Structures are given as C-alpha cells and as structure tokens.
Coordinates of C-alpha atoms in Angstrom, one line a residue:
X1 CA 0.0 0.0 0.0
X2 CA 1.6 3.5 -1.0
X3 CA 1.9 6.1 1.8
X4 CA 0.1 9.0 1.7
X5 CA 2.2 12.2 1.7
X6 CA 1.3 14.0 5.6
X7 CA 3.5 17.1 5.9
X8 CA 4.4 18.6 9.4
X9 CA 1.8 21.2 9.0
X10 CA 3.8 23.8 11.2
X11 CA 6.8 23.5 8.4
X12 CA 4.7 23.5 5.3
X13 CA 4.5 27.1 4.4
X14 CA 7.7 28.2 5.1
X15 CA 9.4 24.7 3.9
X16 CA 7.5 25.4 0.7
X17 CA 8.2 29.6 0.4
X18 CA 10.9 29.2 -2.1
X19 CA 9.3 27.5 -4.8
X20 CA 9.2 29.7 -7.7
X21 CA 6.1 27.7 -8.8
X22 CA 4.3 28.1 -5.6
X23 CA 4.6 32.3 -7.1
X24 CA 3.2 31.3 -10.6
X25 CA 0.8 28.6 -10.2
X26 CA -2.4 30.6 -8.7
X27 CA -1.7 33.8 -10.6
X28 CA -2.0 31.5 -14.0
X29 CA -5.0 30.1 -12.8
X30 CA -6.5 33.2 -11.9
X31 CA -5.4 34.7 -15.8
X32 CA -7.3 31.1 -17.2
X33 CA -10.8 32.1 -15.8
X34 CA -13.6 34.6 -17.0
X35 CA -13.6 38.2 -16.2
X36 CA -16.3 39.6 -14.4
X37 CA -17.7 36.1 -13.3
X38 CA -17.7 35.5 -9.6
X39 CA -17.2 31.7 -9.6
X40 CA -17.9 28.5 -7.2
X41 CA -14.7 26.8 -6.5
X42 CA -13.5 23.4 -5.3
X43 CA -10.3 23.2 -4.6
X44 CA -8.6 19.4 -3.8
X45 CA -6.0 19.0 -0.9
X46 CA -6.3 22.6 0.7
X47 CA -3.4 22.3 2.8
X48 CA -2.5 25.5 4.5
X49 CA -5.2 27.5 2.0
X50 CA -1.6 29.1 0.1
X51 CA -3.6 29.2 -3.0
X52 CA -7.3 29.3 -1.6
X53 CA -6.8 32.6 -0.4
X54 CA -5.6 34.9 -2.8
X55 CA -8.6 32.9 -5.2
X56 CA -11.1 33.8 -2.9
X57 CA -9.7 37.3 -2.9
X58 CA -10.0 37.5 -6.5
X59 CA -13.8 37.8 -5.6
X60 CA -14.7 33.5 -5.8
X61 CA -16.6 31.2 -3.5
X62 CA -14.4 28.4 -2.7
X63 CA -14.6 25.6 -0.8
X64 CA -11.0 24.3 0.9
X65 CA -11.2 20.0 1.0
X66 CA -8.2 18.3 3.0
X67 CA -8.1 14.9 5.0
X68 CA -5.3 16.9 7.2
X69 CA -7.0 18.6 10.8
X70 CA -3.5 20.2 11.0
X71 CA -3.3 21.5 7.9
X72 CA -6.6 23.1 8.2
X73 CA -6.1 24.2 11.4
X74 CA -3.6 26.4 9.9
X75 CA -5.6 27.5 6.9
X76 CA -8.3 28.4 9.1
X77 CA -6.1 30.5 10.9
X78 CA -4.4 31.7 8.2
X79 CA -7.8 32.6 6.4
X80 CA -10.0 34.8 9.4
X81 CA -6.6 36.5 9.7
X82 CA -6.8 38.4 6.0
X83 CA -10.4 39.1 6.7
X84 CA -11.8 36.3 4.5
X85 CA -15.4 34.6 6.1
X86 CA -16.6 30.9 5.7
X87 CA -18.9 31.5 3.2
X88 CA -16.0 33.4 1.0
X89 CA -13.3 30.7 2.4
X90 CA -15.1 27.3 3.3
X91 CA -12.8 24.3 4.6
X92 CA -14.1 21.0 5.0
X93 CA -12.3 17.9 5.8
X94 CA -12.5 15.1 3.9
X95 CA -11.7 12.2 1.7
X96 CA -11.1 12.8 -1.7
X97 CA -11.6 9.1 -2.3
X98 CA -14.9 9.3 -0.6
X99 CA -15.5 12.9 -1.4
X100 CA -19.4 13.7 -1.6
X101 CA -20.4 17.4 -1.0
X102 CA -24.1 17.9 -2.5
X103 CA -23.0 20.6 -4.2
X104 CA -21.7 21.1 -8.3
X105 CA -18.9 23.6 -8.6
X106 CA -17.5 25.9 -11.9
X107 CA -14.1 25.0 -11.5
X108 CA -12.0 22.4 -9.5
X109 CA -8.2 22.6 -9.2
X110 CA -5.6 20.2 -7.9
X111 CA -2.2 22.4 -7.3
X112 CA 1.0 21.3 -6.8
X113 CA 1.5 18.0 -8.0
X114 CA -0.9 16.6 -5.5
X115 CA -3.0 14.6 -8.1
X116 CA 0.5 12.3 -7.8
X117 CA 0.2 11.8 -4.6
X118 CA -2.2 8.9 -5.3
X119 CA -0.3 6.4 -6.6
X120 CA -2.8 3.5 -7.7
X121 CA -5.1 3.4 -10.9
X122 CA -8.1 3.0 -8.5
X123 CA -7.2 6.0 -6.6
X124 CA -6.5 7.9 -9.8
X125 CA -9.5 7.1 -10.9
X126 CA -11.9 7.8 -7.8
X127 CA -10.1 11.2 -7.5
X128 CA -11.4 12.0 -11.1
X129 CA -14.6 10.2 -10.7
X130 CA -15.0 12.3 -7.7
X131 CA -14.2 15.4 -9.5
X132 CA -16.5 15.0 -12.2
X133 CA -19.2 14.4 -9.9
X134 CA -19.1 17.8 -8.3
X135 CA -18.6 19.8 -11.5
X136 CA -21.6 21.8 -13.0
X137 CA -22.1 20.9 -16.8
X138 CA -20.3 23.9 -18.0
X139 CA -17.3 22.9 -15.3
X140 CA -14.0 22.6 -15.6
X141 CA -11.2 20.8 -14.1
X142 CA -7.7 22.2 -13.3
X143 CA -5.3 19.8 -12.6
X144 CA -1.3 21.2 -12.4
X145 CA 1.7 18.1 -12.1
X146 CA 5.1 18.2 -13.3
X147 CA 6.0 16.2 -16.6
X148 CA 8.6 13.7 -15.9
X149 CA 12.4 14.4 -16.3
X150 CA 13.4 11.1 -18.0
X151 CA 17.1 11.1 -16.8
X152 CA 15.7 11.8 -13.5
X153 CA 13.4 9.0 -13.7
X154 CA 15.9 6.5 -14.8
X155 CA 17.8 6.9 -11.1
X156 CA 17.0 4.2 -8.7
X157 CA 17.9 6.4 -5.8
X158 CA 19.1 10.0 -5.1
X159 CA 20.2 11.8 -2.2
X160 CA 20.5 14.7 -0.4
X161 CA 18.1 16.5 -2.9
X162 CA 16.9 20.5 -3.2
X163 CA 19.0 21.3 0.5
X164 CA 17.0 24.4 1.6
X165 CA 17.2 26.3 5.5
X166 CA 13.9 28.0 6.3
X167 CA 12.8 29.7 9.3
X168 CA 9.7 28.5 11.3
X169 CA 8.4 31.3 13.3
X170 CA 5.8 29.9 15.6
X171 CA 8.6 27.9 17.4
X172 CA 11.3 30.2 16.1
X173 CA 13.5 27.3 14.3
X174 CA 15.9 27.8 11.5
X175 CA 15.6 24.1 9.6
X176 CA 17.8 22.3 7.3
X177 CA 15.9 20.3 4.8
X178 CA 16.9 17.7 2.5
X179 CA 14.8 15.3 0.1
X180 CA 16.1 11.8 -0.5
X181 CA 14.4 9.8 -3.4
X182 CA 14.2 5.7 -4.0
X183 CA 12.1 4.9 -6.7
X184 CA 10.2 1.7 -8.2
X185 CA 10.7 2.0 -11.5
X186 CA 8.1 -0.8 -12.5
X187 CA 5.9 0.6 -10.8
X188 CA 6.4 4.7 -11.5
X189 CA 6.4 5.3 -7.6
X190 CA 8.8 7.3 -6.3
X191 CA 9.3 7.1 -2.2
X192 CA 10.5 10.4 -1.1
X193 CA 12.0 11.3 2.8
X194 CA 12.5 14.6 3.9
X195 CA 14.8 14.8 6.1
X196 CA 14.6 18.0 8.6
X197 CA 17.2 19.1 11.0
X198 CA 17.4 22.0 13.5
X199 CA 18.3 23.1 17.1
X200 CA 15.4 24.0 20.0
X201 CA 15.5 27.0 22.4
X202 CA 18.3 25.1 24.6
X203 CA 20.6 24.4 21.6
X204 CA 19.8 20.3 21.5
X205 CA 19.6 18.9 18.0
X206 CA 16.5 17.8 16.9
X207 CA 15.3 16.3 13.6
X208 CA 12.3 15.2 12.2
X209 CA 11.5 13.0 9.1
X210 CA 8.4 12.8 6.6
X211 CA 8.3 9.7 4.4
X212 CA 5.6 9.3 1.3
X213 CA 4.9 8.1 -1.9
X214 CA 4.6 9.8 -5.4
X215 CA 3.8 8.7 -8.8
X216 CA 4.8 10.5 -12.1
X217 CA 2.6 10.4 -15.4
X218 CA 3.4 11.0 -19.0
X219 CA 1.6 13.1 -21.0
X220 CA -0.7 10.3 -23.0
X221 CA -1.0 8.3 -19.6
X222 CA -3.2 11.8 -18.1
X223 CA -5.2 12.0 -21.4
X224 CA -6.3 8.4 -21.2
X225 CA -7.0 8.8 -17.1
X226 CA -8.8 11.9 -17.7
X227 CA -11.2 10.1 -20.9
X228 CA -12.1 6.6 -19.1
X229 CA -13.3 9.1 -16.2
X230 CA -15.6 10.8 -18.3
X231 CA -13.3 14.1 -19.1
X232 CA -11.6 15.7 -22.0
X233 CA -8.5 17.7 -22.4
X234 CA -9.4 21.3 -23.8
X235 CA -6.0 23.0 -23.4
X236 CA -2.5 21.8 -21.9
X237 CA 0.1 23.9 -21.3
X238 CA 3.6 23.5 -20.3
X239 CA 4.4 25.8 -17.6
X240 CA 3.2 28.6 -16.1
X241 CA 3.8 31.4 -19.2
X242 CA 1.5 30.0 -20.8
X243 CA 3.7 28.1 -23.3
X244 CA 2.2 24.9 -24.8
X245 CA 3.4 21.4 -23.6
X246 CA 6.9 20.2 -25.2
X247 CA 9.4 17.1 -24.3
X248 CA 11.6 19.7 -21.9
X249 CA 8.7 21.5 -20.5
X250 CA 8.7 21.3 -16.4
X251 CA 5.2 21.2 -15.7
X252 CA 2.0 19.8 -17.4
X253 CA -0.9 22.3 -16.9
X254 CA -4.1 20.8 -17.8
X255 CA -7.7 22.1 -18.5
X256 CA -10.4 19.5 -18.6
X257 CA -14.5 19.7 -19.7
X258 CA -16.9 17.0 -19.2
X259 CA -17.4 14.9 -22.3

C-alpha cells in the first residue's frame, strides 16, 4: 500500500516559500478564468489554504477539502486573519476518495502536484470520478503536475536532494531540509524522505522526518485517465507562461470539460 504524503503542517508554508512555482501557479490560474464572473470553486488538498486565499480574494466562493486537521487548522487561521469569512473561504475535511459534498462547482483545481500523490489506478480514478461528480455541466477541471524528467526518472535512488534552510516562526527554528528519493521503477512510484534538521531554544539537536509516496505520469497516460473518467483535455500547457506542452517542458498544466 503506498503512503500517503502527511506534511508537518507547522513547516509547510515556510518549507514550501521558495518555490518559484508556488509564485506562478495561482496567478495563472486566476489569468485562465472569465472576467467579471464571480465563480464556485473546489479546490482538492487545501493544505494551509496558500492558494485558496488569494482565489477567494479575486472575488470567488471556494470551498478548501483536506483529509489533514492540522493543515486546516492552519488555513483556518491563516484565512479569518486576512479578513476572508466561511462563506468566502469554506474548509471542510474530507476524503477525496470518498469525497461527496451535495453541491456542483465551476471550476475544480488540484495544485502542486498533489494529483501524484495517489499512486494506484483505483485512486487515480476515484479522485477523477470524484471530481466529475461535483462539477456543473459547464465545469472545468484544473489539474497542475510536473511532466517527468526522463534522466531523472531512470535513477533508482538519489540523495541529499533541493538542500533548503527556512525559518519556522511559531517555534522560532531555523531548519535544514533535504529530500532523498528511492524509486520503483516498475511501478512509476517514487518514495521520497524529507529529512529535517534543527536546534530548539536550549541548543539540543533535533530532527524530524516525513516519508511518502509519489507517482509520475506521461503526458498520454493523463489523457487516457482523464477520458475513461468521463473528461476531455481542452488545453495543456507546459508551464506557467502559458507556453504549450513540449518534451523539456517542467510542468503539465491541464484544463479539462466533461465529455
């Protein structure tokens, strides 16, 4: 059974802050949607609401889904803090393998490569099934995953990955962060460890780990996921300039209808 990614929710912003894609990613969307329209919004794995908020800020209803308490803990926090209110900002936790919310939405996004996180076809496949259950006719779905670096790929393991320090400022920790990768290559699942390192208020050494599983997708293996789950492609782009998808693009951007 793959394990489910389940970050240390007090790290995750901060941990995540210099992604250049995490700069990009919601102002694209935003760009994709009409003007004028206020819209209903799902987004999938809320996490700390990083992009929930500004999108509800742009004047949208959205509705924040996590399995996480901790993560929306945060988010909740994090949201009546910028002045946003639960019917601007809703966060719900849940199951997006069991997601049911009564309610049909304009748009559904998944940032941040967290459709990967579920590594099985059945999972795939009730995440999507999911999705196309709460979208209105006229929906779309947003779904935004890097494209796979094939020399990458082709390494069994690698180690001491993307080093980063970040400061955590609830506890007041400077962390050291590595990323260590062993992949299945049968199986296109990657186990990832993040390895954290960093010294409390007395000076002791501490560290803390997060261990999880990832899959990666090529670009016909999404189309044919996204068809036998009752969606089409209508654009795909390759990063977050709008540039269409190539072999050396980083990221596969995709906007899907019902069919």
């Amino acid at each position: 059974m793959s394990k489910r990614y389940r970050a240390i929710a007090e790290f995750y912003d901060a941990e995540n802050d210099h992604h250049r894609m995490l700069q990009e990613d919601v102002p694209f969307f935003l760009s994709q949607l009409p003007r004028r329209r206020r819209l209903d919004i799902l987004e999938l794995a809320v996490g700390t609401a990083r992009a929930a908020i500004p999108i509800a800020q742009a004047g949208h209803r959205l509705v924040g889904v996590d399995y996480a308490a901790e993560m929306l803990a945060i988010a909740r926090r994090k949201r009546d803090s910028v002045g946003l209110s639960e019917r601007e900002l809703s966060l719900v936790q849940a199951d997006l393998l069991s997601l049911k919310l009564r309610k049909k939405f304009d748009r559904i996004c998944i940032f941040f490569n967290t459709f990967l996180n579920f590594t099985t076809l059945p999972e795939q496949d009730r995440v999507l099934s999911a999705a196309r259950a709460h979208l209105k006719p006229s929906g779309r779905l947003w779904i935004d995953v890097f494209q796979p670096d094939l020399g990458m790929i082709a390494s069994p393991v690698q180690v001491d990955l993307d080093p980063s320090v970040f400061f955590e400022p609830r506890e007041g920790r400077t962390v050291y962060k590595v990323t260590h990768v062993r992949r299945a290559l049968t199986g296109q699942v990657q186990h990832l460890t993040f390895d954290y390192r960093w010294h409390d208020r007395n000076g002791v050494a501490q560290r803390a780990r997060t261990e999880f599983d990832l899959t990666y997708i090529m670009p016909r293996e999404l189309q044919i996921l996204l068809e036998r789950n009752g969606l089409k492609i209508e654009r795909m782009w390759g990063n977050y300039d709008g540039s269409s998808l190539r072999y050396d693009s980083p990221r596969m951007i995709v906007q899907a209808a019902r069919k």
